[in-house]
Structures are given as C-alpha cells and as structure tokens.
Amino acid sequence: MSFGDPNNPYGPPQGQQPGYGHPQQPPQGQQPGYGYPQQQPQGQPGYGYPSAPPVQQGYGGGAPTSMPGTVGAARIMLWVIVGFQVIGTVLFAISAVAVDQAKDDPAFEELADYPTGVLWAITVLALVWGVWAAFLAAKFNSGGNGLRVTALVFGILTAIIALYPFTIFGIIHLVLGILIAVFVGNSNGAAWFQRPRH
C-alpha cells in the first residue's frame, strides 16, 4: 500500500500531502477532505435540524392584556358624565323645590305656571343616566361584548338627548357621547371586550 496511490481509501485526501498541517484542520487554501470535520457557517442550522420560521405576532399582538388607551378614555368620559349628572340632578331638584315654593309667592307668578312635574322628571332622568354611566364605567375591566354594545348605545343616546331638548347645555354631553360610541365601537374596543377571560 502506498500513500501516493490516488485510489487508496486509507491515504490522505486528494491534493494533500501526508503529515501536512494540523490533524484537525485542513491545510490553508484547500477544501476540507475526508477525515476533517466540517465547520457549519454561523447562523445556519446543522444537518438534520430544519430551520423554523421566525415567530411572528399578529397585528396588535393578539388579545390585549391591558386596557387600550381609547377604551380607557371612554371609561374616563363615562365618569365625567357621572359627575355632570350628579350636578344636574342637584340643580334640577333645587329648581323643582324652588318652583313649588314660588307658587305661594305672588312675586314669582311666572314660575308658578311652570309644571314642577317636568322638573322632577328631568331630575329622575339625570339621576338614572348618572347611575347607568357609573355602572358601565365600573364594569369596563370585567365586561364582555354585551357591555360594549350597551356602552355604544349609551353613547349614541347621550348624543341624541344632548341635541334635543338640551341643545345649548348639552354640547359637552354631545361630544362625550360621540367619543364614547367611537372608542368602544372601534377595533380596540372590540378586542378589549371580546378578549378571552380565564
């Protein structure tokens, strides 16, 4: 057996001289041959290990884990409406009492003609509206899609009632109602209220 034989399976690979170079690395400038370990390029998967596609999150990252900003803003607006409703309830109640007492005073005959039942009805409406807004705002963390629909209806009705009969004084309620309806009705609102609950 001769190392010079090109067909000898026990000899060095083609183009290499026996005893040349380090036993673990092929000589410089030559391709690695039989008996020398192959080096994998960095970032490439090894033999037998298929490369997995990169993990990608969907748009928005799936179900939200914290309340989106627009939904939180709608919740704050509901609490603002609660504050206005408390103030309105007190003012309408004071007005109804004042009109009732003015009926006995001849100096306020014009007020005496005003029906106090309407003032008391508006007082009750303001109170109920405030309680409804407070209930919705309190349930934003735990409520589902039904609460979202209810908040959407609340926002729309608030905007409609603000237009008539409270046109001048209802501008703030009009803006708040529209914003609440938009914020709970958009995709962030849908994602928040339809998120899975464990």
PDB file of C-alpha atoms in Angstrom:
ATOM      1  CA  MET A   1       0.000   0.000   0.000  1.00  0.00           C
ATOM      2  CA  SER A   2       1.322   3.337  -0.920  1.00  0.00           C
ATOM      3  CA  PHE A   3       0.196   6.762   0.211  1.00  0.00           C
ATOM      4  CA  GLY A   4       0.878   8.035  -3.231  1.00  0.00           C
ATOM      5  CA  ASP A   5      -1.874   5.887  -4.758  1.00  0.00           C
ATOM      6  CA  PRO A   6      -4.864   8.173  -5.613  1.00  0.00           C
ATOM      7  CA  ASN A   7      -7.324   5.278  -5.165  1.00  0.00           C
ATOM      8  CA  ASN A   8      -6.097   4.304  -1.704  1.00  0.00           C
ATOM      9  CA  PRO A   9      -9.023   4.789   0.787  1.00  0.00           C
ATOM     10  CA  TYR A  10      -6.632   4.982   3.749  1.00  0.00           C
ATOM     11  CA  GLY A  11      -4.439   7.689   2.342  1.00  0.00           C
ATOM     12  CA  PRO A  12      -4.778  11.444   2.652  1.00  0.00           C
ATOM     13  CA  PRO A  13      -7.395  13.180   0.565  1.00  0.00           C
ATOM     14  CA  GLN A  14      -6.599  14.316  -2.932  1.00  0.00           C
ATOM     15  CA  GLY A  15      -4.290  17.301  -3.143  1.00  0.00           C
ATOM     16  CA  GLN A  16      -2.848  16.842   0.360  1.00  0.00           C
ATOM     17  CA  GLN A  17       0.491  15.515   1.428  1.00  0.00           C
ATOM     18  CA  PRO A  18       0.705  13.062   4.320  1.00  0.00           C
ATOM     19  CA  GLY A  19       1.650  14.709   7.576  1.00  0.00           C
ATOM     20  CA  TYR A  20       0.983  18.202   6.297  1.00  0.00           C
ATOM     21  CA  GLY A  21      -0.857  20.601   8.627  1.00  0.00           C
ATOM     22  CA  HIS A  22      -2.664  20.082  11.898  1.00  0.00           C
ATOM     23  CA  PRO A  23      -4.743  16.893  12.142  1.00  0.00           C
ATOM     24  CA  GLN A  24      -7.947  18.794  12.961  1.00  0.00           C
ATOM     25  CA  GLN A  25      -7.682  21.450  10.268  1.00  0.00           C
ATOM     26  CA  PRO A  26      -7.019  21.074   6.563  1.00  0.00           C
ATOM     27  CA  PRO A  27      -4.111  22.949   5.054  1.00  0.00           C
ATOM     28  CA  GLN A  28      -4.750  26.556   4.256  1.00  0.00           C
ATOM     29  CA  GLY A  29      -6.239  27.300   0.870  1.00  0.00           C
ATOM     30  CA  GLN A  30      -7.663  23.790   0.414  1.00  0.00           C
ATOM     31  CA  GLN A  31     -11.088  22.340   0.876  1.00  0.00           C
ATOM     32  CA  PRO A  32     -11.605  20.072   3.870  1.00  0.00           C
ATOM     33  CA  GLY A  33     -11.399  16.454   2.864  1.00  0.00           C
ATOM     34  CA  TYR A  34     -12.135  13.044   4.229  1.00  0.00           C
ATOM     35  CA  GLY A  35     -11.380  12.777   7.926  1.00  0.00           C
ATOM     36  CA  TYR A  36     -11.563  16.502   8.626  1.00  0.00           C
ATOM     37  CA  PRO A  37     -14.638  17.889  10.441  1.00  0.00           C
ATOM     38  CA  GLN A  38     -16.820  20.240   8.502  1.00  0.00           C
ATOM     39  CA  GLN A  39     -17.427  23.640  10.093  1.00  0.00           C
ATOM     40  CA  GLN A  40     -21.013  24.956   9.860  1.00  0.00           C
ATOM     41  CA  PRO A  41     -21.335  28.625   8.931  1.00  0.00           C
ATOM     42  CA  GLN A  42     -22.705  30.727  11.747  1.00  0.00           C
ATOM     43  CA  GLY A  43     -26.486  31.244  11.699  1.00  0.00           C
ATOM     44  CA  GLN A  44     -27.090  28.110   9.591  1.00  0.00           C
ATOM     45  CA  PRO A  45     -28.905  25.116  11.064  1.00  0.00           C
ATOM     46  CA  GLY A  46     -26.982  21.866  11.351  1.00  0.00           C
ATOM     47  CA  TYR A  47     -27.658  18.719   9.360  1.00  0.00           C
ATOM     48  CA  GLY A  48     -30.926  17.109  10.453  1.00  0.00           C
ATOM     49  CA  TYR A  49     -32.257  20.244  12.118  1.00  0.00           C
ATOM     50  CA  PRO A  50     -34.734  22.035   9.873  1.00  0.00           C
ATOM     51  CA  SER A  51     -34.874  25.755  10.238  1.00  0.00           C
ATOM     52  CA  ALA A  52     -38.077  27.014  11.850  1.00  0.00           C
ATOM     53  CA  PRO A  53     -39.757  30.139  10.555  1.00  0.00           C
ATOM     54  CA  PRO A  54     -39.376  33.157  12.819  1.00  0.00           C
ATOM     55  CA  VAL A  55     -42.117  33.597  15.375  1.00  0.00           C
ATOM     56  CA  GLN A  56     -44.381  36.432  14.318  1.00  0.00           C
ATOM     57  CA  GLN A  57     -47.073  38.137  16.296  1.00  0.00           C
ATOM     58  CA  GLY A  58     -50.293  39.089  14.576  1.00  0.00           C
ATOM     59  CA  TYR A  59     -51.214  42.745  14.242  1.00  0.00           C
ATOM     60  CA  GLY A  60     -51.869  44.069  17.711  1.00  0.00           C
ATOM     61  CA  GLY A  61     -50.223  41.035  19.318  1.00  0.00           C
ATOM     62  CA  GLY A  62     -53.464  39.080  19.820  1.00  0.00           C
ATOM     63  CA  ALA A  63     -55.782  39.695  22.751  1.00  0.00           C
ATOM     64  CA  PRO A  64     -54.851  42.796  24.751  1.00  0.00           C
ATOM     65  CA  THR A  65     -53.633  42.217  28.290  1.00  0.00           C
ATOM     66  CA  SER A  66     -54.180  45.802  29.390  1.00  0.00           C
ATOM     67  CA  MET A  67     -56.951  48.228  28.542  1.00  0.00           C
ATOM     68  CA  PRO A  68     -56.218  50.131  25.301  1.00  0.00           C
ATOM     69  CA  GLY A  69     -55.901  53.906  25.605  1.00  0.00           C
ATOM     70  CA  THR A  70     -59.071  54.701  23.678  1.00  0.00           C
ATOM     71  CA  VAL A  71     -61.115  52.310  25.820  1.00  0.00           C
ATOM     72  CA  GLY A  72     -59.623  53.840  28.966  1.00  0.00           C
ATOM     73  CA  ALA A  73     -60.513  57.293  27.628  1.00  0.00           C
ATOM     74  CA  ALA A  74     -64.120  56.166  27.077  1.00  0.00           C
ATOM     75  CA  ARG A  75     -64.214  54.937  30.666  1.00  0.00           C
ATOM     76  CA  ILE A  76     -62.941  58.295  31.953  1.00  0.00           C
ATOM     77  CA  MET A  77     -65.563  60.073  29.850  1.00  0.00           C
ATOM     78  CA  LEU A  78     -68.258  57.947  31.458  1.00  0.00           C
ATOM     79  CA  TRP A  79     -67.044  59.054  34.895  1.00  0.00           C
ATOM     80  CA  VAL A  80     -67.103  62.681  33.686  1.00  0.00           C
ATOM     81  CA  ILE A  81     -70.722  62.180  32.636  1.00  0.00           C
ATOM     82  CA  VAL A  82     -71.447  60.745  36.100  1.00  0.00           C
ATOM     83  CA  GLY A  83     -70.081  63.948  37.626  1.00  0.00           C
ATOM     84  CA  PHE A  84     -72.193  66.127  35.340  1.00  0.00           C
ATOM     85  CA  GLN A  85     -75.276  64.030  36.080  1.00  0.00           C
ATOM     86  CA  VAL A  86     -74.798  64.448  39.830  1.00  0.00           C
ATOM     87  CA  ILE A  87     -74.524  68.211  39.398  1.00  0.00           C
ATOM     88  CA  GLY A  88     -77.546  68.234  37.062  1.00  0.00           C
ATOM     89  CA  THR A  89     -79.619  66.116  39.464  1.00  0.00           C
ATOM     90  CA  VAL A  90     -78.911  68.502  42.341  1.00  0.00           C
ATOM     91  CA  LEU A  91     -79.679  71.598  40.225  1.00  0.00           C
ATOM     92  CA  PHE A  92     -82.932  70.201  38.830  1.00  0.00           C
ATOM     93  CA  ALA A  93     -84.046  69.074  42.298  1.00  0.00           C
ATOM     94  CA  ILE A  94     -83.321  72.536  43.745  1.00  0.00           C
ATOM     95  CA  SER A  95     -85.218  74.111  40.828  1.00  0.00           C
ATOM     96  CA  ALA A  96     -88.227  71.848  41.383  1.00  0.00           C
ATOM     97  CA  VAL A  97     -88.316  72.693  45.091  1.00  0.00           C
ATOM     98  CA  ALA A  98     -87.922  76.414  44.351  1.00  0.00           C
ATOM     99  CA  VAL A  99     -90.802  76.366  41.851  1.00  0.00           C
ATOM    100  CA  ASP A 100     -93.001  74.502  44.339  1.00  0.00           C
ATOM    101  CA  GLN A 101     -92.318  77.151  46.972  1.00  0.00           C
ATOM    102  CA  ALA A 102     -92.720  80.016  44.475  1.00  0.00           C
ATOM    103  CA  LYS A 103     -96.335  79.051  43.809  1.00  0.00           C
ATOM    104  CA  ASP A 104     -97.267  80.599  47.153  1.00  0.00           C
ATOM    105  CA  ASP A 105     -95.351  83.832  46.468  1.00  0.00           C
ATOM    106  CA  PRO A 106     -97.137  86.374  44.202  1.00  0.00           C
ATOM    107  CA  ALA A 107     -93.767  87.869  43.110  1.00  0.00           C
ATOM    108  CA  PHE A 108     -92.920  84.650  41.220  1.00  0.00           C
ATOM    109  CA  GLU A 109     -96.219  84.082  39.418  1.00  0.00           C
ATOM    110  CA  GLU A 110     -94.442  83.260  36.142  1.00  0.00           C
ATOM    111  CA  LEU A 111     -92.501  80.442  37.800  1.00  0.00           C
ATOM    112  CA  ALA A 112     -95.676  79.181  39.413  1.00  0.00           C
ATOM    113  CA  ASP A 113     -97.070  78.366  35.969  1.00  0.00           C
ATOM    114  CA  TYR A 114     -94.101  76.113  35.184  1.00  0.00           C
ATOM    115  CA  PRO A 115     -95.008  72.463  35.807  1.00  0.00           C
ATOM    116  CA  THR A 116     -92.871  71.081  38.609  1.00  0.00           C
ATOM    117  CA  GLY A 117     -93.607  67.547  37.426  1.00  0.00           C
ATOM    118  CA  VAL A 118     -91.397  68.167  34.389  1.00  0.00           C
ATOM    119  CA  LEU A 119     -88.536  69.319  36.626  1.00  0.00           C
ATOM    120  CA  TRP A 120     -88.903  66.247  38.836  1.00  0.00           C
ATOM    121  CA  ALA A 121     -88.986  64.010  35.753  1.00  0.00           C
ATOM    122  CA  ILE A 122     -85.773  65.600  34.447  1.00  0.00           C
ATOM    123  CA  THR A 123     -84.242  65.175  37.914  1.00  0.00           C
ATOM    124  CA  VAL A 124     -85.047  61.458  37.903  1.00  0.00           C
ATOM    125  CA  LEU A 125     -83.774  61.107  34.310  1.00  0.00           C
ATOM    126  CA  ALA A 126     -80.490  62.819  35.237  1.00  0.00           C
ATOM    127  CA  LEU A 127     -80.101  60.512  38.238  1.00  0.00           C
ATOM    128  CA  VAL A 128     -80.842  57.347  36.237  1.00  0.00           C
ATOM    129  CA  TRP A 129     -78.481  58.450  33.468  1.00  0.00           C
ATOM    130  CA  GLY A 130     -75.708  59.011  36.008  1.00  0.00           C
ATOM    131  CA  VAL A 131     -76.264  55.601  37.626  1.00  0.00           C
ATOM    132  CA  TRP A 132     -76.204  53.943  34.182  1.00  0.00           C
ATOM    133  CA  ALA A 133     -72.925  55.710  33.294  1.00  0.00           C
ATOM    134  CA  ALA A 134     -71.379  54.717  36.640  1.00  0.00           C
ATOM    135  CA  PHE A 135     -72.406  51.078  36.148  1.00  0.00           C
ATOM    136  CA  LEU A 136     -70.860  50.976  32.670  1.00  0.00           C
ATOM    137  CA  ALA A 137     -67.633  52.659  33.797  1.00  0.00           C
ATOM    138  CA  ALA A 138     -67.280  50.275  36.748  1.00  0.00           C
ATOM    139  CA  LYS A 139     -67.640  47.190  34.518  1.00  0.00           C
ATOM    140  CA  PHE A 140     -65.080  48.125  31.828  1.00  0.00           C
ATOM    141  CA  ASN A 141     -62.447  45.771  33.287  1.00  0.00           C
ATOM    142  CA  SER A 142     -64.661  42.694  33.508  1.00  0.00           C
ATOM    143  CA  GLY A 143     -67.451  43.307  30.994  1.00  0.00           C
ATOM    144  CA  GLY A 144     -67.807  41.392  27.760  1.00  0.00           C
ATOM    145  CA  ASN A 145     -69.231  42.218  24.372  1.00  0.00           C
ATOM    146  CA  GLY A 146     -72.694  42.872  25.856  1.00  0.00           C
ATOM    147  CA  LEU A 147     -71.246  45.703  27.931  1.00  0.00           C
ATOM    148  CA  ARG A 148     -69.548  47.065  24.812  1.00  0.00           C
ATOM    149  CA  VAL A 149     -72.870  47.147  22.944  1.00  0.00           C
ATOM    150  CA  THR A 150     -74.581  48.756  25.950  1.00  0.00           C
ATOM    151  CA  ALA A 151     -71.859  51.431  26.176  1.00  0.00           C
ATOM    152  CA  LEU A 152     -72.209  52.039  22.437  1.00  0.00           C
ATOM    153  CA  VAL A 153     -75.991  52.514  22.816  1.00  0.00           C
ATOM    154  CA  PHE A 154     -75.394  54.759  25.853  1.00  0.00           C
ATOM    155  CA  GLY A 155     -73.019  56.973  23.849  1.00  0.00           C
ATOM    156  CA  ILE A 156     -75.428  57.277  20.937  1.00  0.00           C
ATOM    157  CA  LEU A 157     -78.434  58.040  23.178  1.00  0.00           C
ATOM    158  CA  THR A 158     -76.401  60.578  25.142  1.00  0.00           C
ATOM    159  CA  ALA A 159     -75.509  62.371  21.906  1.00  0.00           C
ATOM    160  CA  ILE A 160     -79.145  62.338  20.698  1.00  0.00           C
ATOM    161  CA  ILE A 161     -80.548  63.641  24.001  1.00  0.00           C
ATOM    162  CA  ALA A 162     -77.835  66.302  24.046  1.00  0.00           C
ATOM    163  CA  LEU A 163     -79.113  67.573  20.687  1.00  0.00           C
ATOM    164  CA  TYR A 164     -82.696  67.768  21.848  1.00  0.00           C
ATOM    165  CA  PRO A 165     -84.017  69.013  24.282  1.00  0.00           C
ATOM    166  CA  PHE A 166     -80.710  70.167  25.829  1.00  0.00           C
ATOM    167  CA  THR A 167     -79.215  71.736  22.714  1.00  0.00           C
ATOM    168  CA  ILE A 168     -77.218  74.578  24.271  1.00  0.00           C
ATOM    169  CA  PHE A 169     -76.359  72.942  27.584  1.00  0.00           C
ATOM    170  CA  GLY A 170     -75.836  69.520  26.025  1.00  0.00           C
ATOM    171  CA  ILE A 171     -72.799  70.293  23.859  1.00  0.00           C
ATOM    172  CA  ILE A 172     -70.411  68.638  26.318  1.00  0.00           C
ATOM    173  CA  HIS A 173     -72.654  65.587  26.528  1.00  0.00           C
ATOM    174  CA  LEU A 174     -72.869  65.523  22.726  1.00  0.00           C
ATOM    175  CA  VAL A 175     -69.093  65.409  22.333  1.00  0.00           C
ATOM    176  CA  LEU A 176     -68.641  62.891  25.143  1.00  0.00           C
ATOM    177  CA  GLY A 177     -71.412  60.653  23.797  1.00  0.00           C
ATOM    178  CA  ILE A 178     -69.943  60.597  20.294  1.00  0.00           C
ATOM    179  CA  LEU A 179     -66.431  59.863  21.593  1.00  0.00           C
ATOM    180  CA  ILE A 180     -67.659  57.059  23.862  1.00  0.00           C
ATOM    181  CA  ALA A 181     -69.529  55.455  20.965  1.00  0.00           C
ATOM    182  CA  VAL A 182     -66.488  55.721  18.680  1.00  0.00           C
ATOM    183  CA  PHE A 183     -63.974  54.476  21.260  1.00  0.00           C
ATOM    184  CA  VAL A 184     -65.924  51.395  22.345  1.00  0.00           C
ATOM    185  CA  GLY A 185     -67.073  50.713  18.781  1.00  0.00           C
ATOM    186  CA  ASN A 186     -63.628  50.690  17.153  1.00  0.00           C
ATOM    187  CA  SER A 187     -61.288  47.693  16.771  1.00  0.00           C
ATOM    188  CA  ASN A 188     -59.516  48.386  20.081  1.00  0.00           C
ATOM    189  CA  GLY A 189     -62.848  48.346  21.886  1.00  0.00           C
ATOM    190  CA  ALA A 190     -63.849  45.110  20.151  1.00  0.00           C
ATOM    191  CA  ALA A 191     -60.518  43.479  21.019  1.00  0.00           C
ATOM    192  CA  TRP A 192     -60.793  44.537  24.672  1.00  0.00           C
ATOM    193  CA  PHE A 193     -64.371  43.483  25.304  1.00  0.00           C
ATOM    194  CA  GLN A 194     -64.111  40.246  23.286  1.00  0.00           C
ATOM    195  CA  ARG A 195     -60.825  39.116  24.810  1.00  0.00           C
ATOM    196  CA  PRO A 196     -60.746  35.629  26.354  1.00  0.00           C
ATOM    197  CA  ARG A 197     -61.194  35.537  30.121  1.00  0.00           C
ATOM    198  CA  HIS A 198     -59.615  32.756  32.165  1.00  0.00           C
TER     199      HIS A 198
END
